[in-house]
Amino acid sequence: MSNTAETWLDQRVDEVYSNTFEKHDGTDGTDGTTSNHAASSGSAPKEKHGTDGTFERPSFSAHDEKFRCDGKLLTPGVWFHGIKGEDTYEKFVCSPLHVEAITSSDDAEFGRLIRFRNSLGAWREWAMPMLLLAGSGEAMRGELLNLGVEIDPEAHRLLNRYLQSQRPERKVIAATSTGWHSPALFIMPRKNIGTGDAIFQSETANADDFRQAGTLEGWKAEIGSRCADNPVLMLAVCCALAGPLLHHLQRHGGGFHLKGDSSTGKTTALAAAASVWGEPEQFVRTWRATANGLEGIASQRNDTLLALDEIGEALPKEIGNTVYCLANGTGKARATRTGAARATRRWRVMVLSSGELSLNRHMQESGQRARAGQEIRLLDVSARRKHGAWEELHGLPDGRAFSDALQKSAATHYGHVGPLFVEKLIESGEADKLPEMLSALAGRFPSTTGQEARAAERFAIVALAGELAVSFGILDVVSGNPTDAMVKLFDTWQEGRGRGQSEDTKVLESIGDFLARHGDSMFSELGDTNTTIRDRAGWWRNSGPSRVWLFTSEGLRRAAPGYEVARIAEALEGAGWLADRSHKERAKKVKVNGRAVWLYHVQEAES
């Protein structure tokens, strides 16, 4: 078709659209045109044509079977019926494709629910954002071509216009993330659980890792039953089940980091957790991704599980902020090309991570230290048990054989347990009682500080998910076993962390490390006027057999980066490391070279 013909065709179709929208004025008119009714679900298109196969022109029509037009037999698909002067013609647009409904989310993010037949003859649906029709609609055509829709390359403008011309009566709520859409409706990319007319809408039509294979009974026998007396495996599976509880408990996300030597079974535990929702090979991702990429994955996993393998592949300088981001459930604020704020991604997920190093050790590789808030959001859990990551082998000869059996089972039976757990939760009608149930479990996880209480609650949420799964008949273990396993892991976590607030411990560790590295180079004896110190952090004086370090406020900040001086001094005082102070201040004035200087008198307590 020549450029002139295309321009003329564009103008004629524009005229049809104008007439169509004027006639309807928001409702179906008495003389609606073909382009307004070409797609109707499960029935022949309501096209305006005569009994002899003639069509009103110009107009679109969509057909699932061969049809006749002005005596010609045409193939199935979407067609444009045009007219040029006294001549008529037909233009093939694409293979069969119908617009079933208008989708929108809170009067924004409009889209179209389209039903189409792919190259293999199978029918599929996609809630397509209207945003993809911007410009030439190239992004939309790319998705459709990838899904098997056959599009005439010369008719790409017509496809765009055909889709925009359709105004079906059905209206559907668009859910732009997975998870809970209401207390009785849980949205998944290709499946809704519960009641409500809503559909998952995404710019990528095939972004669905929530796939199924094998059987539920196979999963229960080969993975679920082996959780008994295996705390790490129980943690992994119940962590995956805990995601849907966060919404009803009104809690932010967070998670656990399985740390331990290579080849102990950490990745196997992640595969078992992923099998709750989908195919492990697709569902488990690695830390080797940008922060933006992980945001996108987290939003696709909303109210479920985010499984991330090998923390060692993440950039140490970015990992801390990434942990905050994933746990808090809010993406970065971004601007559009016009400077307006884009909608911020949000999610709630349980995170399950793995790696040979702890979060803090990994961050230390770039000269950073994990903040207490980061470590509380991603709790380190040792994966070192009796047989690698396992305590009980359930009849298998060794830990390697147990891991291999779990890997094989996870790759065979997956995607059944998570949806069934949500279905049972809705059917039980007890979602509103979850906060009360959680409170009842809290007594099993005693804590002494606010940070420990937050960690204790996360273990309790996982225990609650496990106990619910047992009561629903999904997890074939004895009632109480999930709670016992989480209590055991929580006790181990407490022992490994030490007593007191984590920030205090980190401050003291930083001060001790700083003195070990720079005690001779950044300090001199009080009263020594002959020694030149570059980058001075303070002075020292002997006090019996030990030494008192007299820090300047600036030196104290360098010794414990990331903390305010007042917070550092508070930790020093709480640990009994302040050797002297004034009546009202934690520092004390000392004469240095004839002038009074406020200094912090630090003396490391004997261990």
XYZ file of N, CA and C in Angstrom, residues 187-380:
582
model
N -5.306 -12.095 43.828
C -5.044 -12.023 42.390
C -3.711 -12.699 42.063
N -3.738 -13.533 41.024
C -2.523 -14.108 40.462
C -2.533 -13.836 38.959
N -1.380 -13.919 38.295
C -1.344 -13.552 36.873
C -2.360 -14.276 35.998
N -2.590 -15.551 36.240
C -3.536 -16.293 35.397
C -4.660 -16.935 36.193
N -4.792 -16.523 37.455
C -5.793 -17.163 38.295
C -6.215 -16.225 39.402
N -7.520 -16.176 39.666
C -8.053 -15.448 40.810
C -8.536 -16.448 41.841
N -8.249 -16.172 43.112
C -8.731 -17.018 44.201
C -9.715 -16.202 45.017
N -10.947 -16.699 45.162
C -11.971 -15.960 45.885
C -12.993 -15.365 44.950
N -13.686 -14.343 45.421
C -14.774 -13.739 44.660
C -14.473 -12.276 44.357
N -14.877 -11.860 43.150
C -14.676 -10.482 42.724
C -14.283 -10.436 41.265
N -14.735 -9.399 40.549
C -14.449 -9.264 39.121
C -13.245 -8.344 38.954
N -12.067 -8.933 38.980
C -10.821 -8.181 38.800
C -9.863 -9.070 38.032
N -8.845 -8.463 37.448
C -7.890 -9.221 36.653
C -6.525 -8.581 36.768
N -5.495 -9.407 36.705
C -4.117 -8.921 36.781
C -3.755 -8.242 35.472
N -3.292 -7.002 35.551
C -2.938 -6.234 34.356
C -1.451 -5.898 34.398
N -0.759 -6.236 33.318
C 0.689 -6.044 33.286
C 1.136 -5.692 31.884
N 2.194 -4.888 31.813
C 2.746 -4.525 30.511
C 3.382 -5.718 29.820
N 3.760 -6.728 30.585
C 4.336 -7.938 30.018
C 3.327 -9.059 30.158
N 2.849 -9.554 29.051
C 1.740 -10.502 29.075
C 2.129 -11.866 29.625
N 3.379 -12.262 29.458
C 3.779 -13.607 29.885
C 4.605 -13.596 31.161
N 4.481 -12.537 31.979
C 5.234 -12.442 33.235
C 4.513 -13.230 34.316
N 4.586 -14.550 34.210
C 3.892 -15.404 35.161
C 4.806 -16.530 35.599
N 5.365 -16.396 36.796
C 6.199 -17.447 37.362
C 5.397 -18.363 38.281
N 4.098 -18.075 38.439
C 3.239 -18.871 39.319
C 2.659 -20.046 38.521
N 3.521 -20.964 38.152
C 3.094 -22.083 37.312
C 2.929 -23.348 38.154
N 2.240 -24.332 37.585
C 1.980 -25.571 38.298
C 2.460 -26.770 37.498
N 2.893 -27.802 38.227
C 3.257 -29.079 37.619
C 3.197 -30.140 38.711
N 3.144 -31.385 38.313
C 3.072 -32.455 39.292
C 1.746 -32.444 40.029
N 1.769 -32.883 41.264
C 0.536 -32.987 42.048
C 0.732 -32.450 43.450
N -0.373 -32.077 44.064
C -0.346 -31.637 45.454
C 0.087 -32.775 46.364
N -0.454 -33.975 46.122
C -0.113 -35.118 46.966
C 1.364 -35.455 46.867
N 1.936 -35.299 45.655
C 3.366 -35.545 45.498
C 4.190 -34.574 46.312
N 3.779 -33.298 46.325
C 4.499 -32.283 47.108
C 4.389 -32.581 48.597
N 3.201 -32.930 49.052
C 2.994 -33.187 50.480
C 3.842 -34.361 50.959
N 3.923 -35.402 50.130
C 4.656 -36.599 50.535
C 6.164 -36.406 50.454
N 6.641 -35.668 49.443
C 8.070 -35.613 49.177
C 8.764 -34.358 49.711
N 7.989 -33.313 50.010
C 8.586 -32.094 50.574
C 7.954 -31.751 51.916
N 6.637 -31.634 51.948
C 5.950 -31.224 53.165
C 6.226 -32.129 54.350
N 6.127 -33.440 54.158
C 6.317 -34.360 55.280
C 7.760 -34.354 55.773
N 8.716 -34.012 54.902
C 10.123 -33.993 55.300
C 10.503 -32.744 56.095
N 9.552 -31.826 56.261
C 9.801 -30.660 57.122
C 9.863 -31.057 58.592
N 9.248 -32.192 58.932
C 9.233 -32.633 60.325
C 10.652 -32.803 60.843
N 10.937 -32.175 61.980
C 12.241 -32.264 62.654
C 13.378 -31.691 61.809
N 13.060 -30.852 60.848
C 14.057 -30.157 60.031
C 13.787 -28.655 60.103
N 14.359 -27.952 61.091
C 14.035 -26.535 61.296
C 14.290 -25.652 60.080
N 15.401 -25.862 59.368
C 15.714 -24.997 58.230
C 14.722 -25.220 57.101
N 14.393 -26.466 56.801
C 13.397 -26.755 55.760
C 12.023 -26.243 56.177
N 11.678 -26.399 57.447
C 10.399 -25.883 57.947
C 10.351 -24.364 57.800
N 11.445 -23.694 58.135
C 11.505 -22.240 57.982
C 11.268 -21.843 56.537
N 11.934 -22.526 55.598
C 11.815 -22.174 54.178
C 10.383 -22.315 53.688
N 9.761 -23.454 53.953
C 8.403 -23.706 53.456
C 7.392 -22.781 54.129
N 7.498 -22.619 55.435
C 6.524 -21.781 56.151
C 6.737 -20.300 55.873
N 7.973 -19.895 55.558
C 8.232 -18.520 55.143
C 7.479 -18.223 53.844
N 7.472 -19.196 52.911
C 6.732 -19.027 51.665
C 5.241 -18.911 51.912
N 4.724 -19.631 52.902
C 3.295 -19.583 53.216
C 2.913 -18.332 54.004
N 3.888 -17.691 54.633
C 3.593 -16.542 55.495
C 3.282 -15.277 54.703
N 3.703 -15.203 53.439
C 3.459 -13.995 52.644
C 2.018 -13.527 52.647
N 1.032 -14.422 52.394
C -0.368 -13.982 52.368
C -0.893 -13.504 53.718
N -0.196 -13.782 54.808
C -0.670 -13.355 56.133
C -0.337 -11.898 56.425
N 0.687 -11.368 55.763
C 1.157 -10.019 56.087
C 0.063 -8.981 55.901
N -0.732 -9.115 54.841
C -1.802 -8.149 54.561
C -2.798 -8.105 55.713
N -3.230 -9.269 56.176
C -4.243 -9.322 57.237
C -3.667 -8.941 58.594
N -2.362 -9.149 58.765
C -1.716 -8.748 60.020
C -1.272 -7.299 60.007
N -1.356 -6.673 58.816
C -0.904 -5.293 58.634
C 0.552 -5.128 59.085
N 1.389 -5.997 58.552
C 2.820 -5.950 58.847
C 3.597 -5.733 57.556
N 4.714 -5.036 57.686
C 5.622 -4.910 56.550
C 6.279 -6.249 56.285
N 6.954 -6.324 55.152
C 7.684 -7.531 54.832
C 8.985 -7.608 55.615
N 9.799 -8.521 55.233
C 11.060 -8.785 55.896
C 11.403 -10.224 55.600
N 12.416 -10.745 56.217
C 12.723 -12.131 55.906
C 13.913 -12.669 56.637
N 14.496 -13.702 56.031
C 15.565 -14.470 56.651
C 16.674 -14.713 55.633
N 17.892 -14.730 56.138
C 19.057 -15.002 55.296
C 19.732 -16.258 55.804
N 19.691 -17.323 55.000
C 20.336 -18.578 55.363
C 21.827 -18.475 55.047
N 22.639 -18.550 56.061
C 24.096 -18.432 55.863
C 24.765 -19.748 56.233
N 25.836 -20.057 55.523
C 26.573 -21.281 55.813
C 27.503 -21.631 54.680
N 28.302 -22.659 54.892
C 29.280 -23.068 53.897
C 28.601 -23.516 52.605
N 29.375 -23.530 51.550
C 28.868 -23.965 50.255
C 28.459 -25.438 50.302
N 27.457 -25.782 49.522
C 26.996 -27.171 49.353
C 26.448 -27.784 50.633
N 25.817 -26.961 51.465
C 25.188 -27.513 52.665
C 23.697 -27.757 52.478
N 23.087 -27.144 51.457
C 21.659 -27.327 51.228
C 20.859 -26.043 51.259
N 21.535 -24.881 51.304
C 20.813 -23.604 51.373
C 19.986 -23.374 50.106
N 20.587 -23.591 48.952
C 19.856 -23.391 47.695
C 18.718 -24.383 47.566
N 18.912 -25.588 48.085
C 17.832 -26.584 48.081
C 16.661 -26.105 48.921
N 16.950 -25.489 50.070
C 15.883 -24.949 50.917
C 15.107 -23.871 50.172
N 15.808 -23.016 49.406
C 15.124 -21.990 48.607
C 14.247 -22.624 47.542
N 14.728 -23.703 46.920
C 13.926 -24.382 45.895
C 12.655 -24.967 46.503
N 12.771 -25.544 47.695
C 11.591 -26.090 48.363
C 10.588 -24.993 48.681
N 11.102 -23.831 49.131
C 10.209 -22.701 49.412
C 9.534 -22.213 48.143
N 10.300 -22.095 47.060
C 9.743 -21.605 45.795
C 8.687 -22.544 45.253
N 8.828 -23.861 45.488
C 7.852 -24.823 44.964
C 6.466 -24.625 45.536
N 6.362 -23.882 46.631
C 5.042 -23.554 47.201
C 4.224 -22.744 46.213
N 4.903 -21.889 45.422
C 4.190 -20.962 44.532
C 4.415 -21.219 43.048
N 5.544 -21.774 42.673
C 5.801 -21.918 41.246
C 7.016 -22.772 40.972
N 7.478 -22.730 39.742
C 8.620 -23.526 39.317
C 9.895 -22.929 39.905
N 10.624 -23.685 40.719
C 11.812 -23.127 41.373
C 12.816 -22.508 40.422
N 13.009 -23.105 39.260
C 13.996 -22.583 38.320
C 13.677 -21.153 37.897
N 12.388 -20.817 37.833
C 11.961 -19.467 37.473
C 11.708 -18.598 38.694
N 11.205 -19.215 39.762
C 10.764 -18.428 40.918
C 11.935 -17.958 41.774
N 12.987 -18.753 41.868
C 14.169 -18.335 42.636
C 15.023 -17.438 41.754
N 15.293 -16.240 42.235
C 16.168 -15.308 41.523
C 17.470 -15.156 42.304
N 18.425 -14.473 41.717
C 19.690 -14.240 42.418
C 19.786 -12.777 42.818
N 20.708 -12.518 43.728
C 20.969 -11.141 44.153
C 21.678 -10.350 43.061
N 22.119 -11.026 42.003
C 22.856 -10.340 40.940
C 21.877 -9.575 40.051
N 21.402 -8.466 40.556
C 20.439 -7.634 39.840
C 20.548 -6.211 40.362
N 20.100 -5.257 39.577
C 20.075 -3.876 40.036
C 18.948 -3.699 41.039
N 19.025 -2.622 41.795
C 17.957 -2.330 42.753
C 16.622 -2.172 42.030
N 16.643 -1.538 40.858
C 15.407 -1.368 40.095
C 14.843 -2.710 39.659
N 15.735 -3.618 39.239
C 15.281 -4.934 38.823
C 14.639 -5.702 39.963
N 15.231 -5.624 41.149
C 14.655 -6.317 42.304
C 13.321 -5.707 42.713
N 13.165 -4.404 42.537
C 11.869 -3.774 42.801
C 10.789 -4.393 41.919
N 11.108 -4.543 40.630
C 10.135 -5.120 39.710
C 9.763 -6.538 40.088
N 10.765 -7.342 40.488
C 10.486 -8.722 40.889
C 9.647 -8.747 42.165
N 9.979 -7.882 43.109
C 9.232 -7.841 44.375
C 7.769 -7.485 44.142
N 7.504 -6.544 43.240
C 6.111 -6.164 42.975
C 5.350 -7.296 42.306
N 6.042 -8.159 41.555
C 5.402 -9.322 40.944
C 5.163 -10.432 41.956
N 5.824 -10.351 43.106
C 5.679 -11.379 44.142
C 4.851 -10.877 45.332
N 4.168 -9.771 45.185
C 3.431 -9.169 46.299
C 2.571 -10.198 47.028
N 2.630 -10.158 48.354
C 1.855 -11.047 49.233
C 2.258 -12.511 49.104
N 3.435 -12.784 48.526
C 3.908 -14.159 48.458
C 5.349 -14.217 48.947
N 6.241 -14.775 48.141
C 7.630 -15.012 48.544
C 8.591 -14.420 47.533
N 9.657 -13.795 48.035
C 10.764 -13.368 47.190
C 11.986 -14.179 47.608
N 12.383 -15.122 46.748
C 13.506 -15.999 47.048
C 14.725 -15.533 46.260
N 15.808 -15.207 46.962
C 17.015 -14.666 46.343
C 18.227 -15.491 46.764
N 18.904 -16.071 45.787
C 20.036 -16.946 46.062
C 21.352 -16.181 45.923
N 22.355 -16.580 46.709
C 23.737 -16.110 46.617
C 23.889 -14.594 46.824
N 23.830 -14.194 48.070
C 24.000 -12.774 48.392
C 25.391 -12.285 48.000
N 26.345 -13.216 47.848
C 27.687 -12.839 47.446
C 27.752 -12.229 46.058
N 26.694 -12.406 45.242
C 26.674 -11.829 43.901
C 26.159 -10.394 43.890
N 25.663 -9.920 45.024
C 25.170 -8.541 45.103
C 26.334 -7.586 45.320
N 26.161 -6.337 44.890
C 27.182 -5.329 45.131
C 27.162 -4.953 46.611
N 28.275 -5.137 47.335
C 28.283 -4.860 48.780
C 27.834 -3.446 49.122
N 28.180 -2.460 48.273
C 27.839 -1.078 48.604
C 26.353 -0.785 48.428
N 25.621 -1.667 47.717
C 24.197 -1.445 47.478
C 23.302 -2.316 48.334
N 23.860 -3.366 48.911
C 23.028 -4.374 49.553
C 22.236 -3.817 50.732
N 22.826 -2.902 51.494
C 22.130 -2.359 52.653
C 20.865 -1.630 52.280
N 20.956 -0.721 51.303
C 19.769 0.006 50.861
C 18.748 -0.916 50.211
N 19.224 -1.953 49.530
C 18.309 -2.899 48.901
C 17.496 -3.646 49.955
N 18.138 -4.020 51.053
C 17.428 -4.711 52.134
C 16.335 -3.819 52.706
N 16.661 -2.544 52.959
C 15.647 -1.606 53.447
C 14.477 -1.538 52.469
N 14.793 -1.407 51.191
C 13.778 -1.245 50.158
C 12.855 -2.461 50.098
N 13.428 -3.665 50.040
C 12.622 -4.875 49.901
C 11.722 -5.091 51.113
N 12.259 -4.848 52.295
C 11.480 -5.082 53.517
C 10.408 -4.024 53.729
N 10.721 -2.778 53.426
C 9.748 -1.700 53.632
C 8.656 -1.700 52.575
N 8.920 -2.317 51.430
C 7.878 -2.480 50.419
C 7.567 -1.255 49.601
N 8.511 -0.331 49.467
C 8.286 0.887 48.694
C 9.469 1.123 47.773
N 9.184 1.295 46.492
C 10.238 1.546 45.523
C 10.687 2.989 45.542
N 11.687 3.280 44.735
C 12.200 4.632 44.635
C 11.174 5.557 43.984
N 11.156 6.803 44.424
C 10.328 7.814 43.772
C 11.001 8.214 42.466
N 10.236 8.187 41.395
C 10.792 8.510 40.081
C 9.900 9.526 39.398
N 10.488 10.243 38.439
C 9.745 11.270 37.707
C 9.528 10.831 36.267
N 8.465 11.315 35.678
C 8.216 11.095 34.265
C 9.074 12.067 33.462
N 8.979 11.971 32.141
C 9.760 12.878 31.296
C 9.339 14.326 31.481
N 8.109 14.550 31.970
C 7.633 15.915 32.191
C 7.985 16.428 33.579
N 8.567 15.567 34.429
C 8.921 15.975 35.775
C 7.879 15.602 36.810
N 6.727 15.100 36.379
C 5.693 14.689 37.328
C 6.108 13.385 38.002
N 5.568 13.144 39.197
C 5.918 11.936 39.943
C 5.203 10.729 39.355
N 5.948 9.673 39.136
C 5.363 8.414 38.706
C 4.785 7.681 39.908
N 3.844 6.796 39.625
C 3.292 5.975 40.695
C 4.404 5.098 41.265
N 4.545 5.069 42.577
C 5.599 4.313 43.235
C 5.171 2.860 43.402
N 6.070 1.950 43.074
C 5.776 0.535 43.271
C 5.689 0.218 44.756
N 4.745 -0.664 45.110
C 4.592 -1.087 46.497
C 4.372 -2.589 46.546
N 4.778 -3.201 47.643
C 4.623 -4.643 47.782
C 4.777 -5.024 49.242
N 4.328 -6.235 49.562
C 4.595 -6.880 50.853
C 5.078 -8.288 50.524
N 6.277 -8.621 50.900
C 6.788 -9.963 50.622
C 7.576 -10.491 51.813
N 7.589 -11.812 51.916
C 8.540 -12.468 52.805
C 9.761 -12.777 51.957
N 10.926 -12.400 52.441
C 12.169 -12.592 51.701
C 12.910 -13.785 52.293
N 13.379 -14.674 51.420
C 14.233 -15.773 51.846
C 15.493 -15.717 51.003
N 16.615 -15.507 51.667
C 17.891 -15.295 50.992
C 18.881 -16.377 51.408
N 19.957 -16.509 50.636
C 20.995 -17.462 51.002
C 22.364 -16.907 50.624
N 23.390 -17.402 51.281
C 24.754 -16.985 50.972
C 25.730 -17.586 51.964
N 26.990 -17.603 51.585
C 28.014 -18.143 52.469
C 28.346 -17.183 53.606
N 28.174 -15.872 53.366
C 28.485 -14.866 54.368
C 27.210 -14.271 54.948
N 27.326 -13.726 56.135
C 26.207 -12.997 56.727
C 26.066 -11.650 56.014
N 24.952 -10.989 56.258
C 24.728 -9.669 55.663
C 25.835 -8.704 56.075
N 26.193 -8.690 57.351
C 27.212 -7.762 57.844
C 28.579 -8.058 57.227
N 28.952 -9.342 57.170
C 30.244 -9.700 56.588
C 30.305 -9.309 55.116
N 29.212 -9.463 54.413
C 29.191 -9.102 52.995
C 29.365 -7.597 52.828
N 28.710 -6.806 53.671
C 28.828 -5.360 53.574
C 30.216 -4.883 53.969
N 30.873 -5.588 54.878
C 32.213 -5.202 55.312
C 33.221 -5.267 54.169
N 32.914 -6.049 53.133
C 33.822 -6.152 51.997
C 33.968 -4.818 51.262
N 32.999 -3.925 51.442
C 33.106 -2.600 50.819
C 33.338 -1.522 51.874
N 33.796 -1.930 53.068
C 34.095 -0.968 54.120
C 32.873 -0.462 54.856
N 31.746 -1.168 54.757
C 30.524 -0.751 55.440
C 30.200 -1.733 56.557
N 29.291 -1.305 57.415
C 28.759 -2.185 58.445
C 27.246 -2.211 58.329
N 26.667 -3.380 58.526
C 25.216 -3.488 58.485
C 24.624 -2.761 59.682
N 23.643 -1.916 59.420
C 22.932 -1.254 60.507
C 21.972 -2.240 61.157
N 21.611 -1.954 62.405
C 20.703 -2.850 63.115
C 19.373 -2.985 62.376
N 18.907 -1.872 61.789
C 17.643 -1.931 61.060
C 17.697 -2.859 59.872
N 18.872 -2.934 59.240
C 19.034 -3.847 58.114
C 19.062 -5.293 58.581
N 19.799 -5.553 59.655
C 19.890 -6.925 60.149
C 18.580 -7.427 60.729
N 17.769 -6.524 61.266
C 16.475 -6.942 61.793
C 15.508 -7.236 60.645
N 15.650 -6.522 59.555
C 14.769 -6.765 58.401
C 15.128 -8.048 57.663
N 16.398 -8.447 57.702
C 16.836 -9.687 57.072
C 17.652 -10.450 58.109
N 16.990 -11.327 58.826
C 17.595 -12.003 59.974
C 18.528 -13.125 59.515
N 19.752 -13.109 60.031
C 20.701 -14.182 59.732
C 20.287 -15.455 60.464
